[in-house]
Short mmCIF file of C-alpha atoms and ligand atoms in Angstrom, two decimals:
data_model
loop_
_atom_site.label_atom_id
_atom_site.label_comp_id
_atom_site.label_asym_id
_atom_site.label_seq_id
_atom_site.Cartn_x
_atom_site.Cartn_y
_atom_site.Cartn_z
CA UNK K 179 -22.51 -99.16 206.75
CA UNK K 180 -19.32 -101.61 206.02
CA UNK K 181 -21.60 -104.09 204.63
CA UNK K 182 -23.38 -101.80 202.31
CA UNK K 183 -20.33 -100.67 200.58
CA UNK K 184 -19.43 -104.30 200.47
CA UNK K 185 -22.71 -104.89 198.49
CA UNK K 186 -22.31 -102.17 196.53
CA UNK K 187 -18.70 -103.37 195.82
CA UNK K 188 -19.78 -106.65 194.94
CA UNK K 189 -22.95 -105.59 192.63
CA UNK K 190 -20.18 -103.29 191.09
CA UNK K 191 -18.06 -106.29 190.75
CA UNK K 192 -20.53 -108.47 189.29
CA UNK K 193 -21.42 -105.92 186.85
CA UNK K 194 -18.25 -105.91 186.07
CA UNK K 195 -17.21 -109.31 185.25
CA UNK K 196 -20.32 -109.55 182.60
CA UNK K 197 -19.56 -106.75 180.72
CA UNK K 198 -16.46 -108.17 180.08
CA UNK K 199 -18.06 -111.65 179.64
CA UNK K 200 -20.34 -109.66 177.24
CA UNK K 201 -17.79 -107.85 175.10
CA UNK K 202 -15.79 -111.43 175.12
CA UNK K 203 -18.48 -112.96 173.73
CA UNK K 204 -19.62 -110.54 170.80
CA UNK K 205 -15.59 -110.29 169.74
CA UNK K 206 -15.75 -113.87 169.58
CA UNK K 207 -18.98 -114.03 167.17
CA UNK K 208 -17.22 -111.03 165.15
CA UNK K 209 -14.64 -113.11 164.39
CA UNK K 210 -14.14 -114.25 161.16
CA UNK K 211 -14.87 -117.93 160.46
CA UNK K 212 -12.92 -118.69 157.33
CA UNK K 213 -13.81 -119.64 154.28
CA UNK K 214 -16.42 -122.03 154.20
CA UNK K 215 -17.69 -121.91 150.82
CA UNK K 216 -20.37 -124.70 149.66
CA UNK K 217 -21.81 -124.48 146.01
CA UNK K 218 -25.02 -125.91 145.57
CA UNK K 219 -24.90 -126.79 141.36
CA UNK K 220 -28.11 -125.31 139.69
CA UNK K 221 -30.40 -126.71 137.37
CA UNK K 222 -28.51 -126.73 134.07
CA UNK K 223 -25.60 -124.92 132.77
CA UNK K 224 -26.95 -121.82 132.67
CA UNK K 225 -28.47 -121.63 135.90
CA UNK K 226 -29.38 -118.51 137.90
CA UNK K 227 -26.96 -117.85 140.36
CA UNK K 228 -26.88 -116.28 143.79
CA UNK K 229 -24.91 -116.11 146.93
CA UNK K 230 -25.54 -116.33 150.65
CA UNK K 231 -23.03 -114.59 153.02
CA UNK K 232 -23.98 -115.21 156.14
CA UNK K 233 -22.47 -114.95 159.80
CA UNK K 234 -22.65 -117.83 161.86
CA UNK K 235 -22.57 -117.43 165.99
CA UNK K 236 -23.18 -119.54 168.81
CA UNK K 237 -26.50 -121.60 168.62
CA UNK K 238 -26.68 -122.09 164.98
CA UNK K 239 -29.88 -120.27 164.32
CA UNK K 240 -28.21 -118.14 161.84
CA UNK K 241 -26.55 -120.80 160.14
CA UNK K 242 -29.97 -123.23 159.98
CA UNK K 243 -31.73 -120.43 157.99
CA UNK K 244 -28.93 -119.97 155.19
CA UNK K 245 -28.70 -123.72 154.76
CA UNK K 246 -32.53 -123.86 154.34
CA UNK K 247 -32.56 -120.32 152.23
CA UNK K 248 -30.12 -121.99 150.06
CA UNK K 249 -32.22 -125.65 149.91
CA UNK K 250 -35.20 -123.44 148.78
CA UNK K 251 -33.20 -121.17 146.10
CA UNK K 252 -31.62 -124.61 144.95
CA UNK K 253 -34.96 -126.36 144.10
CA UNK K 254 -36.26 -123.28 142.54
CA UNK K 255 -33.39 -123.86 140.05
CA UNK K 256 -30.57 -122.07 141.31
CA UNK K 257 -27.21 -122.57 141.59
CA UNK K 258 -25.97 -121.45 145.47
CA UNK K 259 -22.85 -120.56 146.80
CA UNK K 260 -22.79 -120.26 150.63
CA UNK K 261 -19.74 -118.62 152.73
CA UNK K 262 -19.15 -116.24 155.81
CA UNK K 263 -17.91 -112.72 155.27
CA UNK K 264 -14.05 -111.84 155.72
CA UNK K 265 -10.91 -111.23 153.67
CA UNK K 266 -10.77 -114.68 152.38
CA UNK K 267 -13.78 -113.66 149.98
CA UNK K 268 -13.87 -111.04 147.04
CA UNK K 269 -16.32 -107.99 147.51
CA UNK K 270 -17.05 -108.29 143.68
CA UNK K 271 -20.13 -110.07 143.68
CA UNK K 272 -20.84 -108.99 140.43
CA UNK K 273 -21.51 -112.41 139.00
CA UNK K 274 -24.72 -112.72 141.19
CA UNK K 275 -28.38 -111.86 140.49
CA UNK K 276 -29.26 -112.75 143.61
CA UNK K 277 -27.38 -111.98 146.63
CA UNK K 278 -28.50 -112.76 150.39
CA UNK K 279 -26.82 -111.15 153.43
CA UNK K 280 -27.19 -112.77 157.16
CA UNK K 281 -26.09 -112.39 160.35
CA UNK K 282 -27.21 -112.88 164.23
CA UNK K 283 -28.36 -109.80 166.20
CA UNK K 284 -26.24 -108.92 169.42
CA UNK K 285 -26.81 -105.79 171.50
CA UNK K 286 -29.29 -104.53 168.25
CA UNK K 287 -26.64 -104.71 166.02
CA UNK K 288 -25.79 -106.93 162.94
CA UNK K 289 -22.21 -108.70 163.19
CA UNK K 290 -19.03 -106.02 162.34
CA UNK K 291 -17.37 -108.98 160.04
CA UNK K 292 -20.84 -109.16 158.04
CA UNK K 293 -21.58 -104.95 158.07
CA UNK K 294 -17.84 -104.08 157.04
CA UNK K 295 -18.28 -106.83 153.88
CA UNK K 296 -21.66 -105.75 152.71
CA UNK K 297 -20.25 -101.99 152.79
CA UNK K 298 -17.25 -103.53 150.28
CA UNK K 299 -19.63 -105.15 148.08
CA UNK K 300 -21.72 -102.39 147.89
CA UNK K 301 -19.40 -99.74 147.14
CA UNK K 302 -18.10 -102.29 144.32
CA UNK K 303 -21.96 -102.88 143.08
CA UNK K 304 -22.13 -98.98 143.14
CA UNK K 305 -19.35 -98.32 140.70
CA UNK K 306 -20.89 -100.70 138.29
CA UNK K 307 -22.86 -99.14 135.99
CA UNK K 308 -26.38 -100.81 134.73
CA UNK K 309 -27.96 -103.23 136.25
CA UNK K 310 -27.16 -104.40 139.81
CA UNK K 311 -28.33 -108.05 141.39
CA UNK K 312 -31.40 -108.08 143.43
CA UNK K 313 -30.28 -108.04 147.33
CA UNK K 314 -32.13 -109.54 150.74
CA UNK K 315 -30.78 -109.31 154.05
CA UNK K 316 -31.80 -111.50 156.99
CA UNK K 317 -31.09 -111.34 160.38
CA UNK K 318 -32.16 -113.94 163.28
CA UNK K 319 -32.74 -112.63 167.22
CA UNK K 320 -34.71 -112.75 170.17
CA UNK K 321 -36.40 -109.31 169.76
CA UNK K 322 -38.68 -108.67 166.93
CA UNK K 323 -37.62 -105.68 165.69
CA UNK K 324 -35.59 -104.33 161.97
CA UNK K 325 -34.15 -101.35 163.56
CA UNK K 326 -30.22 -103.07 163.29
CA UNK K 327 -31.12 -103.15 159.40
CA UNK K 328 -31.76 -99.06 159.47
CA UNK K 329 -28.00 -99.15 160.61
CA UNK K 330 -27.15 -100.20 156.88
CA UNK K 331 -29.37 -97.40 155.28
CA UNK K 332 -26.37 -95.18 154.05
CA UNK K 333 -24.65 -98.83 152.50
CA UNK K 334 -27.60 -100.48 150.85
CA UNK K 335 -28.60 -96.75 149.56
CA UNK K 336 -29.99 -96.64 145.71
CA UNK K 337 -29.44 -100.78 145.54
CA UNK K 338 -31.94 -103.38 144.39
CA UNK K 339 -32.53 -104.06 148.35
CA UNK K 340 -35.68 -107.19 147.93
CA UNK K 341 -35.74 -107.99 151.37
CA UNK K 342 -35.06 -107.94 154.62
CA UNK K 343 -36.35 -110.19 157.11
CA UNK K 344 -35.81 -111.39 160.78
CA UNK K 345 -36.05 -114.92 161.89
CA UNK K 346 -37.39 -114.94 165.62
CA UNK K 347 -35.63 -117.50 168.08
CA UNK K 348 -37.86 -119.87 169.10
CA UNK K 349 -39.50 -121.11 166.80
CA UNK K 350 -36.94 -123.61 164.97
CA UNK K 351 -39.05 -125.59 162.73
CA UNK K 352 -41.30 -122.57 161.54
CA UNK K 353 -38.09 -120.25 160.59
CA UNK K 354 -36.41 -123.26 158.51
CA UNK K 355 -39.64 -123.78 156.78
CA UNK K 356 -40.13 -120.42 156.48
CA UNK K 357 -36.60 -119.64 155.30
CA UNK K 358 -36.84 -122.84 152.41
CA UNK K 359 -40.60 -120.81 151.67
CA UNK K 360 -38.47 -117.55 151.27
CA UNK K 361 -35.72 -119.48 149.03
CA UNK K 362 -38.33 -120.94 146.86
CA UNK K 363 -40.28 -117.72 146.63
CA UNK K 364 -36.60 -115.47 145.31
CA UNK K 365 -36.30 -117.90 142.92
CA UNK K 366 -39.51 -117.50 141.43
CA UNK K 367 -38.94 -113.91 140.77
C1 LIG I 552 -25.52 -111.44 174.60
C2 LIG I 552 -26.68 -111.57 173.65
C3 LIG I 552 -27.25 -110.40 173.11
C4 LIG I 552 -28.35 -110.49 172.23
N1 LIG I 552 -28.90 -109.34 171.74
C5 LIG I 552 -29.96 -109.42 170.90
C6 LIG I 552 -30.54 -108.22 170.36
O1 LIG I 552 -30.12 -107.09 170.65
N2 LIG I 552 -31.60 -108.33 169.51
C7 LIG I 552 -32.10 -109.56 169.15
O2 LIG I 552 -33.06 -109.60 168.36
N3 LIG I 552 -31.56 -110.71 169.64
C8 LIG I 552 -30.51 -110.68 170.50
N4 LIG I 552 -29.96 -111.83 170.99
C9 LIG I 552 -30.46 -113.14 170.54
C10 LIG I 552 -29.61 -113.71 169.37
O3 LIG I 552 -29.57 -112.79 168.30
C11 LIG I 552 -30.23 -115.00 168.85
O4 LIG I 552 -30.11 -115.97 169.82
C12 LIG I 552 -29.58 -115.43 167.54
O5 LIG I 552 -30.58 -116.02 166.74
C13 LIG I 552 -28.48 -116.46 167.69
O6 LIG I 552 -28.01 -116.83 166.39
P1 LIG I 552 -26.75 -117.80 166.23
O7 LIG I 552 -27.18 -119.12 166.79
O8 LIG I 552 -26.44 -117.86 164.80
O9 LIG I 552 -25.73 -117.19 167.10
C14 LIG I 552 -28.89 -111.77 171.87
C15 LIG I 552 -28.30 -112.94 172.42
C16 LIG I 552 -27.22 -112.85 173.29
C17 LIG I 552 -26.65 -114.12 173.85
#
């Protein structure tokens, strides 16, 4: 009897200790990373011009696929600003006709820091009147499913919402080429 309650203490224990290793882990990737912003100069002065706002995390999967979006936007003529979401960066957006949302997927949802941004710049896009900018969200994860997008229904309702696609870990060289494809492709439109 004593040394099944001790295994049941310890399985208790160890349960323990990873949920807080857990929650310690998706507070860190919430946190903001700062203003990071890269500008990738378009073709000509009057270049199309769109921006990626993406949340990095911990393997760089995330951050791979916004570089390579970008690449592919850029030789399609663009010019592309890249940056993570936070206070550092204005919710009025208005200046893009293109803009490109990302984040990693932990525990089915989409980072806060990139969620509570897109809700800013969509309320802002809402009170514009006329025409708003074409908008694609990505997210990369281990499970291939879009249900952490449905979470954004309410947000992205009555916007020019393009895309939304998940990049499957993995498969590293496919979801770069397939995230320059996707740049070059947004462009073209
Ligand atoms: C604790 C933890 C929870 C995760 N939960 C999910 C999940 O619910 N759905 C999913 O598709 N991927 C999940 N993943 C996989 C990550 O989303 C995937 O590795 C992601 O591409 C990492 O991107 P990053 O390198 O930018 O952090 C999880 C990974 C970890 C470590």
């Amino acid at each position: 009897m004593k040394y099944v309650l001790s295994g049941i203490g310890i399985m208790f224990g160890l349960f323990f200790v990873l949920m807080l290793l857990t929650v310690g882990f998706v507070s860190t990737v919430n946190r903001s990373k700062g203003d990071r912003g890269q500008v990738l100069p378009g073709e000509g002065e009057n270049a199309k011009k769109a921006i990626i706002i993406y949340q990095p995390a911990a393997t760089k999967a995330t951050t791979k696929v916004a570089q390579q979006l970008a690449a592919g936007l850029n030789a399609g003529g663009y010019e592309v600003t890249l940056n993570h979401p936070g206070e550092h960066l204005s919710p009025d957006l208005s200046g893009y006709g293109l803009i490109i949302f990302g984040s990693p997927t932990y525990a089915g949802q989409l980072t806060k820091t990139l969620t509570d941004y897109v809700a800013q710049v969509c309320s802002q896009l809402r009170a514009v009147m006329g025409e708003t900018p074409r908008l694609a969200l990505f997210a990369t994860g281990a499970v291939d499913q879009l249900e952490e997008f449905d979470r954004l229904a309410e947000t992205l309702n009555g916007l020019n919402v393009i895309k939304k696609v998940k990049f499957l870990s993995g498969t590293k060289e496919t979801n770069e080429k397939t995230a320059f494809d996707l740049g070059l492709e947004l462009a073209q439109k």
